[in-house]
mmCIF file of C-alpha atoms in Angstrom:
data_model
loop_
_atom_site.group_PDB
_atom_site.id
_atom_site.type_symbol
_atom_site.label_atom_id
_atom_site.label_comp_id
_atom_site.label_asym_id
_atom_site.label_seq_id
_atom_site.Cartn_x
_atom_site.Cartn_y
_atom_site.Cartn_z
ATOM 1 C CA MET A 23 129.300 -88.753 198.829
ATOM 2 C CA LYS A 24 128.470 -89.254 195.183
ATOM 3 C CA GLY A 25 130.122 -87.067 192.561
ATOM 4 C CA SER A 26 128.762 -85.832 189.285
ATOM 5 C CA GLY A 27 128.005 -88.356 186.571
ATOM 6 C CA VAL A 28 130.457 -86.716 184.181
ATOM 7 C CA ARG A 29 133.294 -86.660 186.688
ATOM 8 C CA ASP A 30 132.562 -90.244 187.699
ATOM 9 C CA GLU A 31 132.823 -91.379 184.079
ATOM 10 C CA GLU A 32 136.048 -89.441 183.686
ATOM 11 C CA LEU A 33 137.462 -91.182 186.733
ATOM 12 C CA LEU A 34 136.489 -94.647 185.520
ATOM 13 C CA THR A 35 137.966 -93.943 182.079
ATOM 14 C CA ALA A 36 141.190 -92.557 183.517
ATOM 15 C CA VAL A 37 141.614 -95.528 185.840
ATOM 16 C CA ALA A 38 141.017 -98.031 183.051
ATOM 17 C CA SER A 39 143.727 -96.383 180.960
ATOM 18 C CA GLY A 40 146.144 -96.085 183.877
ATOM 19 C CA ASP A 41 146.325 -92.295 183.607
ATOM 20 C CA ALA A 42 147.365 -91.297 187.123
ATOM 21 C CA VAL A 43 147.346 -87.566 186.344
ATOM 22 C CA ALA A 44 143.770 -87.703 185.055
ATOM 23 C CA VAL A 45 142.748 -89.839 188.020
ATOM 24 C CA ARG A 46 144.115 -87.259 190.444
ATOM 25 C CA GLU A 47 142.330 -84.461 188.596
ATOM 26 C CA ALA A 48 139.000 -86.305 188.559
ATOM 27 C CA VAL A 49 139.199 -87.053 192.271
ATOM 28 C CA THR A 50 140.204 -83.473 193.075
ATOM 29 C CA GLU A 51 137.261 -82.179 191.052
ATOM 30 C CA GLY A 52 134.785 -84.294 192.980
ATOM 31 C CA ALA A 53 134.484 -87.651 191.240
ATOM 32 C CA TRP A 54 132.990 -90.356 193.471
ATOM 33 C CA LEU A 55 135.586 -92.884 194.587
ATOM 34 C CA GLU A 56 132.939 -95.612 194.668
ATOM 35 C CA ALA A 57 131.470 -94.880 191.222
ATOM 36 C CA ARG A 58 130.469 -97.999 189.287
ATOM 37 C CA ASP A 59 130.810 -99.074 185.691
ATOM 38 C CA ALA A 60 128.206 -101.195 183.892
ATOM 39 C CA ARG A 61 129.493 -104.314 185.670
ATOM 40 C CA GLY A 62 129.427 -102.749 189.117
ATOM 41 C CA ARG A 63 133.199 -102.303 189.286
ATOM 42 C CA THR A 64 134.630 -99.421 191.270
ATOM 43 C CA PRO A 65 137.656 -97.399 190.128
ATOM 44 C CA LEU A 66 139.839 -99.279 192.604
ATOM 45 C CA LEU A 67 138.654 -102.645 191.306
ATOM 46 C CA LEU A 68 139.439 -101.537 187.741
ATOM 47 C CA ALA A 69 142.896 -100.438 188.857
ATOM 48 C CA ALA A 70 143.501 -103.764 190.583
ATOM 49 C CA ALA A 71 142.353 -105.778 187.574
ATOM 50 C CA ALA A 72 144.673 -103.842 185.253
ATOM 51 C CA ASP A 73 147.518 -103.837 187.804
ATOM 52 C CA HIS A 74 147.810 -100.041 187.813
ATOM 53 C CA ALA A 75 149.485 -99.890 191.229
ATOM 54 C CA ASP A 76 150.268 -96.169 191.077
ATOM 55 C CA VAL A 77 146.624 -95.391 190.325
ATOM 56 C CA ALA A 78 145.515 -97.697 193.148
ATOM 57 C CA GLN A 79 147.795 -95.857 195.574
ATOM 58 C CA LEU A 80 146.134 -92.560 194.626
ATOM 59 C CA LEU A 81 142.672 -94.003 195.123
ATOM 60 C CA VAL A 82 143.586 -95.625 198.434
ATOM 61 C CA SER A 83 145.099 -92.364 199.674
ATOM 62 C CA ALA A 84 141.817 -90.660 198.818
ATOM 63 C CA GLY A 85 139.828 -93.264 200.787
ATOM 64 C CA ALA A 86 138.716 -95.880 198.240
ATOM 65 C CA ASP A 87 137.230 -99.093 199.670
ATOM 66 C CA PRO A 88 139.327 -102.232 198.962
ATOM 67 C CA ASP A 89 136.379 -104.482 199.831
ATOM 68 C CA ALA A 90 133.691 -102.911 197.614
ATOM 69 C CA PRO A 91 132.141 -105.760 195.563
ATOM 70 C CA ASP A 92 131.075 -105.746 191.933
ATOM 71 C CA HIS A 93 128.002 -107.528 190.580
ATOM 72 C CA GLN A 94 129.722 -110.918 191.006
ATOM 73 C CA GLY A 95 130.993 -110.261 194.504
ATOM 74 C CA ASP A 96 134.602 -109.688 193.458
ATOM 75 C CA THR A 97 136.464 -106.912 195.258
ATOM 76 C CA PRO A 98 139.710 -105.030 194.584
ATOM 77 C CA TRP A 99 141.386 -107.104 197.284
ATOM 78 C CA LEU A 100 140.155 -110.429 195.885
ATOM 79 C CA VAL A 101 141.400 -109.453 192.430
ATOM 80 C CA THR A 102 144.958 -109.177 193.749
ATOM 81 C CA GLY A 103 144.876 -112.859 194.677
ATOM 82 C CA ALA A 104 143.841 -113.844 191.165
ATOM 83 C CA THR A 105 146.416 -111.635 189.432
ATOM 84 C CA GLY A 106 149.136 -112.403 191.951
ATOM 85 C CA SER A 107 150.342 -108.800 191.923
ATOM 86 C CA VAL A 108 152.481 -108.126 194.977
ATOM 87 C CA ALA A 109 152.688 -104.448 194.001
ATOM 88 C CA MET A 110 148.899 -104.186 194.063
ATOM 89 C CA LEU A 111 148.711 -106.077 197.341
ATOM 90 C CA ARG A 112 151.067 -103.520 198.872
ATOM 91 C CA ALA A 113 149.091 -100.653 197.358
ATOM 92 C CA LEU A 114 145.858 -101.896 198.949
ATOM 93 C CA LEU A 115 147.151 -102.929 202.382
ATOM 94 C CA PRO A 116 147.129 -99.357 203.772
ATOM 95 C CA ALA A 117 143.366 -99.286 203.120
ATOM 96 C CA GLY A 118 142.875 -102.099 205.634
ATOM 97 C CA PRO A 119 141.259 -104.767 203.440
ATOM 98 C CA ASP A 120 139.611 -107.812 204.984
ATOM 99 C CA LEU A 121 142.517 -110.211 204.425
ATOM 100 C CA ASP A 122 140.245 -113.247 204.596
ATOM 101 C CA HIS A 123 137.246 -111.963 202.668
ATOM 102 C CA ALA A 124 135.862 -114.780 200.498
ATOM 103 C CA ASN A 125 134.452 -114.654 196.982
ATOM 104 C CA ARG A 126 131.233 -116.271 195.756
ATOM 105 C CA ASP A 127 132.969 -119.675 195.870
ATOM 106 C CA GLY A 128 134.264 -119.187 199.385
ATOM 107 C CA ALA A 129 137.851 -118.633 198.226
ATOM 108 C CA THR A 130 140.153 -116.089 199.841
ATOM 109 C CA VAL A 131 143.147 -114.405 198.215
ATOM 110 C CA VAL A 132 145.403 -117.101 199.673
ATOM 111 C CA ILE A 133 143.439 -119.799 197.882
ATOM 112 C CA LEU A 134 143.132 -117.803 194.651
ATOM 113 C CA ALA A 135 146.866 -117.161 194.530
ATOM 114 C CA ALA A 136 147.918 -120.620 195.685
ATOM 115 C CA GLU A 137 145.908 -122.492 193.076
ATOM 116 C CA ARG A 138 147.511 -120.316 190.379
ATOM 117 C CA GLY A 139 151.052 -120.807 191.646
ATOM 118 C CA HIS A 140 151.619 -117.144 192.598
ATOM 119 C CA ALA A 141 154.348 -117.942 195.106
ATOM 120 C CA ASP A 142 155.598 -114.390 195.696
ATOM 121 C CA TYR A 143 152.074 -113.215 196.396
ATOM 122 C CA VAL A 144 151.363 -116.124 198.731
ATOM 123 C CA ARG A 145 154.512 -115.267 200.662
ATOM 124 C CA ALA A 146 153.553 -111.600 200.936
ATOM 125 C CA VAL A 147 149.931 -112.114 201.932
ATOM 126 C CA LEU A 148 150.801 -114.719 204.556
ATOM 127 C CA GLU A 149 153.363 -112.303 205.998
ATOM 128 C CA ALA A 150 150.558 -109.724 206.114
ATOM 129 C CA GLY A 151 148.556 -112.070 208.339
ATOM 130 C CA ALA A 152 146.071 -113.821 206.046
ATOM 131 C CA ALA A 153 144.679 -117.147 207.290
ATOM 132 C CA VAL A 154 146.440 -120.175 205.841
ATOM 133 C CA ASP A 155 143.783 -122.860 206.381
ATOM 134 C CA HIS A 156 140.551 -121.156 205.311
ATOM 135 C CA ILE A 157 138.117 -123.711 203.819
ATOM 136 C CA ASP A 158 136.284 -122.773 200.619
ATOM 137 C CA ASP A 159 132.837 -123.883 199.504
ATOM 138 C CA ARG A 160 134.289 -127.070 197.996
ATOM 139 C CA GLY A 161 135.696 -128.026 201.372
ATOM 140 C CA LEU A 162 139.267 -127.304 200.292
ATOM 141 C CA THR A 163 142.112 -125.318 201.819
ATOM 142 C CA ALA A 164 144.817 -123.484 199.895
ATOM 143 C CA LEU A 165 147.140 -126.467 200.347
ATOM 144 C CA LEU A 166 144.622 -128.896 198.897
ATOM 145 C CA GLU A 167 143.770 -126.523 196.040
ATOM 146 C CA THR A 168 147.444 -126.071 195.216
ATOM 147 C CA VAL A 169 147.969 -129.798 194.850
ATOM 148 C CA ILE A 170 144.680 -130.571 193.101
ATOM 149 C CA VAL A 171 144.758 -127.677 190.629
ATOM 150 C CA GLY A 172 148.512 -127.168 190.271
ATOM 151 C CA ASP A 173 150.830 -128.942 187.864
ATOM 152 C CA GLY A 174 153.491 -129.847 190.419
ATOM 153 C CA SER A 175 156.075 -127.508 188.887
ATOM 154 C CA GLU A 176 158.595 -125.547 190.933
ATOM 155 C CA ARG A 177 156.295 -122.586 191.500
ATOM 156 C CA PHE A 178 153.628 -124.858 192.970
ATOM 157 C CA GLN A 179 156.256 -126.648 195.023
ATOM 158 C CA GLU A 180 157.249 -123.256 196.431
ATOM 159 C CA VAL A 181 153.638 -122.462 197.280
ATOM 160 C CA VAL A 182 153.397 -125.766 199.152
ATOM 161 C CA ARG A 183 156.571 -124.919 201.079
ATOM 162 C CA LEU A 184 155.214 -121.480 201.974
ATOM 163 C CA LEU A 185 151.858 -122.811 203.115
ATOM 164 C CA LEU A 186 153.440 -125.516 205.225
ATOM 165 C CA ALA A 187 155.882 -123.049 206.774
ATOM 166 C CA ALA A 188 152.920 -120.822 207.673
ATOM 167 C CA GLY A 189 151.213 -123.685 209.486
ATOM 168 C CA ALA A 190 148.951 -125.256 206.881
ATOM 169 C CA ASP A 191 147.664 -128.617 208.105
ATOM 170 C CA PRO A 192 148.967 -131.352 205.758
ATOM 171 C CA ARG A 193 146.645 -133.915 207.340
ATOM 172 C CA ARG A 194 143.462 -132.078 206.421
ATOM 173 C CA THR A 195 141.398 -133.969 203.857
ATOM 174 C CA ASP A 196 138.920 -133.032 201.149
ATOM 175 C CA ARG A 197 135.285 -134.087 201.438
ATOM 176 C CA ASP A 198 136.192 -137.542 200.161
ATOM 177 C CA GLY A 199 138.749 -138.044 202.897
ATOM 178 C CA VAL A 200 141.766 -137.626 200.563
ATOM 179 C CA THR A 201 144.806 -135.705 201.802
ATOM 180 C CA ALA A 202 146.984 -133.369 199.757
ATOM 181 C CA PHE A 203 149.755 -135.977 199.898
ATOM 182 C CA GLU A 204 147.468 -138.640 198.432
ATOM 183 C CA HIS A 205 146.383 -136.257 195.682
ATOM 184 C CA ALA A 206 150.007 -135.488 194.853
ATOM 185 C CA VAL A 207 150.885 -139.179 194.623
ATOM 186 C CA ALA A 208 147.861 -139.881 192.422
ATOM 187 C CA LYS A 209 148.879 -137.085 190.050
ATOM 188 C CA GLY A 210 152.490 -138.222 189.937
ATOM 189 C CA HIS A 211 153.781 -134.975 191.424
ATOM 190 C CA LEU A 212 156.599 -136.634 193.314
ATOM 191 C CA GLU A 213 158.382 -133.477 194.483
ATOM 192 C CA VAL A 214 155.182 -132.114 195.993
ATOM 193 C CA ALA A 215 154.424 -135.499 197.530
ATOM 194 C CA ALA A 216 157.855 -135.540 199.137
ATOM 195 C CA LEU A 217 157.281 -132.134 200.717
ATOM 196 C CA LEU A 218 153.955 -133.249 202.123
ATOM 197 C CA ARG A 219 155.298 -136.615 203.306
ATOM 198 C CA ASP A 220 158.050 -134.833 205.229
ATOM 199 C CA ALA A 221 155.476 -132.498 206.779
ATOM 200 C CA ILE A 222 153.331 -135.411 207.926
ATOM 201 C CA ARG A 223 156.189 -137.602 209.157
ATOM 202 C CA PRO A 224 156.597 -137.439 212.941
ATOM 203 C CA ARG A 225 159.708 -135.573 214.029
ATOM 204 C CA PRO A 226 162.180 -137.393 216.279
#
């Protein structure tokens, strides 16, 4: 049910500033949990983008939708993958988000986090049950995106380890038939290449 325009604006303002007390008051006084700002963002999406986990917990407890999209199709849940906030992930999980919901490019939170090297988030969301081998609109999985977009540093190496441990297919190729291992070799990311080579190598 929609609230009053004034209360809705108060809620959006309070969320943006991270004022949990004001957020609670606005919700109690009838503000609409799914109110929208000029860009179509809900209070929960604003909280996720600013990493106000305590505010998000209040909104989730009141029934806010973690999958409500803005004008670009981004949702509170998708934003957690981009920011890599494990605290926000945990704040939204009780709301039952679609773990494998994809954005306008076909990317899920696993892909969004993996390609940014958010290893702790990747670990947490895989433990929550998110799919490891979802294919985005470019024909890439999280493992391929990690290698192609990443810089081969330790945090990306850890993401590769996590994805492989969760069952990511190291033999899957991009649309040009190139594997993650071949991409790693071409980029000179030898540590990543070694991880992928070991995953592909037949076990005795």
